[in-house]
């Protein structure tokens, strides 16, 4: 993988973001998601890769495209072989109801470098580069917050923790409040929440809580690209999910995964805003076109590029915008 490919990947997230943003606020999360999937799949056809989806829209019998195991890209003999983790629309409800923070995301790594995570829950904690090395899922939330504050040379009261607003997080929220930290509750989108910890101007310092395991792999790729830190631990909800994990080669449900365990080697990450959030602006339409705002990151170099693009729809007839 090279810098040219890194710049090409963003075209894929741009197309997914534009397609789903067309349906923003119309109340149809399935329609928004399908539009993003269709556009992303078409965009992959132009990419010079031998790609395999390892984190996608689900098992082959559950998803007609971008399913786990699907091969994408031009697939020429001299194209690089890569594994892909993707979410064409992270935050389907956010887009459907016009709320902030929906993004389209793609992560790429060399073959075998992305954890083939089962579709179950994962307990997660993520921080930016300033708190790298200060987190440990074996400790309580209070202990982690004190360690993070010490590493960042601030008070716990200065920290802002981003948490999904879910019933399962009631006790976590109580403990974080008791520890003295501030909280930002979000409806959806813990990938965007994890990434936000890595950019100081977002005002977010820590992600805590339980969300999807596949999203944990995508988030780890982004966090690694900018030198942040993350840990995850699978939390299966039933015996069926334990069996699914076993079929994917995972037998130790208590294992704590580092960001490097989840996404190792040379990793590329691209995201495009669908609705405006902490670090990316949403798609803005104008007569005959639109403007997008994206970020592209590479773990190999630590380079972070923000890309503002203007698209002319009459030059992209194949995407049916």
Short mmCIF file of C-alpha atoms in Angstrom, two decimals:
data_model
loop_
_atom_site.label_atom_id
_atom_site.label_comp_id
_atom_site.label_asym_id
_atom_site.label_seq_id
_atom_site.Cartn_x
_atom_site.Cartn_y
_atom_site.Cartn_z
CA UNK A 1 0.00 0.00 0.00
CA UNK A 2 1.30 3.47 -0.83
CA UNK A 3 0.32 7.10 -0.56
CA UNK A 4 -1.42 7.03 -3.95
CA UNK A 5 -3.78 4.31 -2.74
CA UNK A 6 -4.42 6.27 0.44
CA UNK A 7 -5.63 9.18 -1.64
CA UNK A 8 -7.80 6.92 -3.80
CA UNK A 9 -9.58 5.33 -0.84
CA UNK A 10 -11.23 8.63 0.04
CA UNK A 11 -13.13 8.54 -3.26
CA UNK A 12 -14.94 5.48 -1.96
CA UNK A 13 -16.08 7.15 1.26
CA UNK A 14 -17.03 10.33 -0.62
CA UNK A 15 -19.41 8.46 -2.91
CA UNK A 16 -21.08 6.64 -0.01
CA UNK A 17 -21.45 9.87 1.95
CA UNK A 18 -23.00 11.77 -0.95
CA UNK A 19 -25.50 9.02 -1.72
CA UNK A 20 -26.69 8.67 1.87
CA UNK A 21 -26.72 12.42 2.52
CA UNK A 22 -29.31 12.78 -0.24
CA UNK A 23 -31.74 11.01 2.11
CA UNK A 24 -30.79 12.86 5.29
CA UNK A 25 -33.69 13.58 7.59
CA UNK A 26 -36.28 11.56 5.67
CA UNK A 27 -36.67 9.01 8.44
CA UNK A 28 -35.64 5.95 6.45
CA UNK A 29 -32.48 4.48 7.97
CA UNK A 30 -32.58 1.37 5.75
CA UNK A 31 -32.92 3.47 2.62
CA UNK A 32 -30.02 5.73 3.66
CA UNK A 33 -27.84 2.73 4.42
CA UNK A 34 -28.70 0.99 1.15
CA UNK A 35 -27.85 4.11 -0.85
CA UNK A 36 -24.45 4.26 0.86
CA UNK A 37 -23.78 0.55 0.27
CA UNK A 38 -24.68 0.75 -3.42
CA UNK A 39 -22.49 3.80 -4.03
CA UNK A 40 -19.54 2.43 -2.07
CA UNK A 41 -19.67 -0.89 -3.92
CA UNK A 42 -19.59 0.87 -7.29
CA UNK A 43 -16.71 3.09 -6.20
CA UNK A 44 -14.63 0.07 -5.19
CA UNK A 45 -14.73 -1.17 -8.80
CA UNK A 46 -12.35 1.63 -9.83
CA UNK A 47 -9.84 1.02 -7.06
CA UNK A 48 -6.56 -0.63 -8.04
CA UNK A 49 -6.58 -3.34 -5.36
CA UNK A 50 -7.18 -7.04 -4.78
CA UNK A 51 -9.45 -6.37 -1.82
CA UNK A 52 -11.31 -8.70 0.53
CA UNK A 53 -14.01 -7.43 2.88
CA UNK A 54 -13.37 -8.77 6.41
CA UNK A 55 -15.63 -6.30 8.26
CA UNK A 56 -18.68 -5.43 6.23
CA UNK A 57 -22.45 -5.50 6.00
CA UNK A 58 -22.77 -9.01 7.42
CA UNK A 59 -22.52 -12.63 6.35
CA UNK A 60 -22.96 -13.47 2.67
CA UNK A 61 -26.50 -14.75 3.18
CA UNK A 62 -27.44 -11.55 5.05
CA UNK A 63 -26.03 -8.94 2.67
CA UNK A 64 -26.18 -8.85 -1.15
CA UNK A 65 -23.03 -6.73 -1.39
CA UNK A 66 -20.07 -5.66 0.74
CA UNK A 67 -20.57 -8.89 2.67
CA UNK A 68 -17.79 -10.54 4.65
CA UNK A 69 -15.53 -12.35 2.22
CA UNK A 70 -16.56 -10.38 -0.87
CA UNK A 71 -13.74 -9.53 -3.25
CA UNK A 72 -13.62 -5.93 -4.45
CA UNK A 73 -11.41 -3.72 -6.60
CA UNK A 74 -10.10 -4.06 -10.14
CA UNK A 75 -8.20 -7.19 -9.05
CA UNK A 76 -5.39 -7.03 -11.61
CA UNK A 77 -2.40 -9.28 -11.03
CA UNK A 78 -0.12 -6.42 -9.97
CA UNK A 79 -2.65 -4.72 -7.67
CA UNK A 80 -1.89 -4.95 -3.91
CA UNK A 81 -3.79 -7.53 -1.83
CA UNK A 82 -5.53 -5.88 1.11
CA UNK A 83 -8.14 -6.64 3.75
CA UNK A 84 -10.91 -4.09 4.18
CA UNK A 85 -13.08 -3.05 7.11
CA UNK A 86 -15.90 -0.71 6.20
CA UNK A 87 -19.13 0.92 7.23
CA UNK A 88 -20.82 2.73 4.33
CA UNK A 89 -22.98 4.67 6.80
CA UNK A 90 -21.88 4.67 10.43
CA UNK A 91 -24.82 6.20 12.24
CA UNK A 92 -27.82 5.24 10.10
CA UNK A 93 -30.25 6.79 12.58
CA UNK A 94 -28.16 9.96 12.69
CA UNK A 95 -28.53 10.37 8.94
CA UNK A 96 -32.17 9.31 8.84
CA UNK A 97 -33.16 11.91 11.44
CA UNK A 98 -30.71 14.65 10.47
CA UNK A 99 -28.60 14.41 13.61
CA UNK A 100 -24.85 15.18 13.77
CA UNK A 101 -22.01 12.69 13.47
CA UNK A 102 -22.90 10.26 10.65
CA UNK A 103 -19.86 9.25 8.56
CA UNK A 104 -18.82 6.84 5.80
CA UNK A 105 -15.65 4.91 6.69
CA UNK A 106 -13.14 2.50 5.15
CA UNK A 107 -10.01 1.00 6.71
CA UNK A 108 -7.44 -1.05 4.80
CA UNK A 109 -4.50 -3.18 5.88
CA UNK A 110 -2.27 -5.88 4.44
CA UNK A 111 -3.79 -9.37 4.24
CA UNK A 112 -4.46 -10.91 7.64
CA UNK A 113 -3.83 -7.71 9.60
CA UNK A 114 -7.43 -6.86 10.55
CA UNK A 115 -9.19 -8.94 13.20
CA UNK A 116 -12.12 -10.81 11.71
CA UNK A 117 -14.37 -9.76 14.57
CA UNK A 118 -17.67 -11.56 15.15
CA UNK A 119 -20.93 -9.64 15.09
CA UNK A 120 -21.23 -9.22 18.83
CA UNK A 121 -20.61 -6.53 21.43
CA UNK A 122 -17.22 -5.24 22.48
CA UNK A 123 -16.32 -3.27 25.60
CA UNK A 124 -14.07 -0.41 24.47
CA UNK A 125 -11.91 2.38 25.76
CA UNK A 126 -10.10 4.78 23.45
CA UNK A 127 -7.93 7.87 23.95
CA UNK A 128 -5.83 10.18 21.85
CA UNK A 129 -2.03 10.35 21.60
CA UNK A 130 -1.65 12.43 24.78
CA UNK A 131 -3.03 9.58 26.91
CA UNK A 132 -1.39 6.69 25.08
CA UNK A 133 -0.39 3.94 27.52
CA UNK A 134 -2.67 5.16 30.31
CA UNK A 135 -5.64 2.82 29.73
CA UNK A 136 -6.33 -0.71 30.92
CA UNK A 137 -9.71 -2.46 30.65
CA UNK A 138 -8.82 -4.56 33.70
CA UNK A 139 -9.18 -1.41 35.79
CA UNK A 140 -12.41 0.33 36.72
CA UNK A 141 -13.64 3.38 34.79
CA UNK A 142 -12.68 5.56 37.77
CA UNK A 143 -9.14 4.20 37.84
CA UNK A 144 -8.79 4.68 34.09
CA UNK A 145 -9.99 8.26 34.30
CA UNK A 146 -7.45 9.04 37.03
CA UNK A 147 -4.67 7.42 35.00
CA UNK A 148 -5.68 9.33 31.85
CA UNK A 149 -5.85 12.63 33.72
CA UNK A 150 -2.42 12.04 35.24
CA UNK A 151 -0.90 11.22 31.85
CA UNK A 152 -2.50 14.29 30.24
CA UNK A 153 -1.49 16.48 33.23
CA UNK A 154 -5.07 17.62 33.85
CA UNK A 155 -7.72 17.05 36.52
CA UNK A 156 -10.35 14.32 36.09
CA UNK A 157 -12.89 17.16 36.10
CA UNK A 158 -11.22 18.48 32.93
CA UNK A 159 -11.90 15.26 30.99
CA UNK A 160 -14.84 14.74 28.65
CA UNK A 161 -15.99 11.15 28.14
CA UNK A 162 -18.11 10.20 25.14
CA UNK A 163 -20.57 7.35 25.77
CA UNK A 164 -23.38 5.79 23.75
CA UNK A 165 -26.71 6.55 25.41
CA UNK A 166 -27.90 3.02 26.09
CA UNK A 167 -29.63 1.25 29.00
CA UNK A 168 -26.57 -0.98 29.40
CA UNK A 169 -24.48 2.09 30.23
CA UNK A 170 -26.52 3.34 33.19
CA UNK A 171 -23.98 2.17 35.78
CA UNK A 172 -21.02 3.35 33.69
CA UNK A 173 -22.54 6.82 33.42
CA UNK A 174 -23.14 6.93 37.18
CA UNK A 175 -19.53 6.00 37.89
CA UNK A 176 -18.05 8.49 35.43
CA UNK A 177 -20.19 11.25 36.96
CA UNK A 178 -19.15 10.21 40.47
CA UNK A 179 -15.48 10.33 39.40
CA UNK A 180 -16.00 13.96 38.41
CA UNK A 181 -15.54 13.77 34.63
CA UNK A 182 -17.86 15.40 32.13
CA UNK A 183 -19.93 13.28 29.75
CA UNK A 184 -21.14 13.69 26.21
CA UNK A 185 -23.92 11.21 25.41
CA UNK A 186 -24.37 10.21 21.77
CA UNK A 187 -27.25 8.42 20.02
CA UNK A 188 -25.06 6.37 17.66
CA UNK A 189 -21.63 6.33 16.07
CA UNK A 190 -18.95 5.12 18.45
CA UNK A 191 -16.43 4.89 15.58
CA UNK A 192 -16.71 8.66 15.20
CA UNK A 193 -16.55 8.93 18.99
CA UNK A 194 -13.28 7.01 19.14
CA UNK A 195 -11.76 9.10 16.36
CA UNK A 196 -12.84 12.31 18.09
CA UNK A 197 -10.57 11.48 21.04
CA UNK A 198 -7.57 11.84 18.74
CA UNK A 199 -8.27 15.46 17.75
CA UNK A 200 -7.89 17.98 20.55
CA UNK A 201 -10.20 20.59 19.05
CA UNK A 202 -13.18 18.20 19.38
CA UNK A 203 -13.11 18.55 23.16
CA UNK A 204 -13.44 14.76 23.56
CA UNK A 205 -10.80 12.96 25.63
CA UNK A 206 -12.06 9.41 26.20
CA UNK A 207 -14.47 6.91 24.64
CA UNK A 208 -15.95 4.39 27.08
CA UNK A 209 -18.67 1.77 26.82
CA UNK A 210 -19.89 -1.23 24.89
CA UNK A 211 -20.66 -1.17 21.17
CA UNK A 212 -20.29 -3.37 18.12
CA UNK A 213 -17.14 -5.48 17.80
CA UNK A 214 -16.80 -4.92 14.02
CA UNK A 215 -16.93 -1.17 14.63
CA UNK A 216 -14.17 -1.67 17.18
CA UNK A 217 -11.83 -2.90 14.45
CA UNK A 218 -12.60 0.11 12.26
CA UNK A 219 -12.08 2.48 15.18
CA UNK A 220 -8.77 0.83 16.08
CA UNK A 221 -7.49 1.40 12.54
CA UNK A 222 -8.25 5.09 12.83
CA UNK A 223 -6.86 5.46 16.36
CA UNK A 224 -3.64 3.66 15.40
CA UNK A 225 -3.18 5.90 12.36
CA UNK A 226 -2.79 8.99 14.53
CA UNK A 227 -0.95 7.43 17.47
CA UNK A 228 -3.86 7.10 19.88
CA UNK A 229 -4.61 4.12 22.09
CA UNK A 230 -7.50 1.70 22.36
CA UNK A 231 -8.44 -1.56 24.05
CA UNK A 232 -11.39 -3.87 23.45
CA UNK A 233 -12.87 -7.02 24.98
CA UNK A 234 -15.62 -9.12 23.41
CA UNK A 235 -18.94 -9.25 25.26
CA UNK A 236 -21.07 -11.97 23.60
CA UNK A 237 -24.76 -11.77 24.42
CA UNK A 238 -25.61 -15.46 24.10
CA UNK A 239 -24.26 -18.93 23.28
CA UNK A 240 -24.86 -18.41 19.57
CA UNK A 241 -22.50 -15.44 19.52
CA UNK A 242 -19.89 -17.42 21.44
CA UNK A 243 -20.18 -20.16 18.81
CA UNK A 244 -19.88 -17.62 16.00
CA UNK A 245 -16.70 -16.24 17.55
CA UNK A 246 -15.33 -19.78 17.81
CA UNK A 247 -15.99 -20.35 14.11
CA UNK A 248 -13.90 -17.23 13.44
CA UNK A 249 -11.04 -18.65 15.50
CA UNK A 250 -11.72 -16.75 18.73
CA UNK A 251 -12.05 -18.91 21.84
CA UNK A 252 -10.93 -16.64 24.69
CA UNK A 253 -13.79 -14.26 25.43
CA UNK A 254 -11.82 -12.60 28.22
CA UNK A 255 -8.90 -11.53 26.03
CA UNK A 256 -8.18 -7.83 25.98
CA UNK A 257 -7.29 -6.65 22.48
CA UNK A 258 -4.98 -3.70 21.95
CA UNK A 259 -5.36 -1.40 18.96
CA UNK A 260 -2.46 -3.29 17.36
CA UNK A 261 -4.28 -6.61 17.91
CA UNK A 262 -7.38 -5.26 16.19
CA UNK A 263 -5.62 -3.54 13.28
CA UNK A 264 -1.93 -4.29 12.83
CA UNK A 265 0.74 -3.49 10.28
CA UNK A 266 0.45 -0.62 7.82
CA UNK A 267 -3.12 0.68 8.10
CA UNK A 268 -4.96 3.26 6.02
CA UNK A 269 -8.17 4.94 7.10
CA UNK A 270 -10.56 7.28 5.30
CA UNK A 271 -13.82 8.86 6.44
CA UNK A 272 -16.19 11.37 4.89
CA UNK A 273 -18.78 13.33 6.84
CA UNK A 274 -22.43 12.69 6.01
CA UNK A 275 -23.88 14.97 8.69
CA UNK A 276 -21.64 17.49 10.45
CA UNK A 277 -19.92 16.20 13.59
CA UNK A 278 -16.97 16.86 15.87
CA UNK A 279 -14.21 16.62 13.25
CA UNK A 280 -15.89 16.39 9.83
CA UNK A 281 -18.46 18.60 8.16
CA UNK A 282 -21.41 16.96 6.45
CA UNK A 283 -22.22 16.93 2.74
CA UNK A 284 -23.43 20.32 1.44
CA UNK A 285 -25.44 20.30 -1.78
CA UNK A 286 -25.66 23.11 -4.32
CA UNK A 287 -27.05 23.37 -7.83
CA UNK A 288 -25.47 20.60 -9.92
CA UNK A 289 -23.10 19.33 -7.27
CA UNK A 290 -22.00 19.15 -3.65
CA UNK A 291 -19.09 19.66 -1.30
CA UNK A 292 -17.63 16.96 0.95
CA UNK A 293 -15.21 17.01 3.88
CA UNK A 294 -13.00 13.97 4.52
CA UNK A 295 -10.02 12.77 6.51
CA UNK A 296 -7.35 10.33 5.31
CA UNK A 297 -4.79 8.82 7.68
CA UNK A 298 -1.87 6.38 7.43
CA UNK A 299 -0.29 4.59 10.36
CA UNK A 300 3.01 4.18 8.48
CA UNK A 301 3.68 7.90 8.31
CA UNK A 302 1.23 9.31 10.87
CA UNK A 303 0.07 11.76 8.21
CA UNK A 304 -3.44 13.17 8.60
CA UNK A 305 -4.98 14.91 5.60
CA UNK A 306 -8.27 16.78 5.65
CA UNK A 307 -9.73 16.97 2.16
CA UNK A 308 -12.43 19.38 1.04
CA UNK A 309 -13.83 18.39 -2.35
CA UNK A 310 -16.36 19.86 -4.76
CA UNK A 311 -18.17 17.37 -6.99
CA UNK A 312 -19.96 18.08 -10.28
CA UNK A 313 -22.77 15.58 -10.80
CA UNK A 314 -22.79 15.87 -14.61
CA UNK A 315 -19.22 14.51 -14.53
CA UNK A 316 -20.22 11.45 -12.46
CA UNK A 317 -23.23 10.00 -14.28
CA UNK A 318 -22.65 6.46 -13.03
CA UNK A 319 -23.49 7.36 -9.44
CA UNK A 320 -27.02 8.64 -10.08
CA UNK A 321 -26.82 11.50 -7.62
#
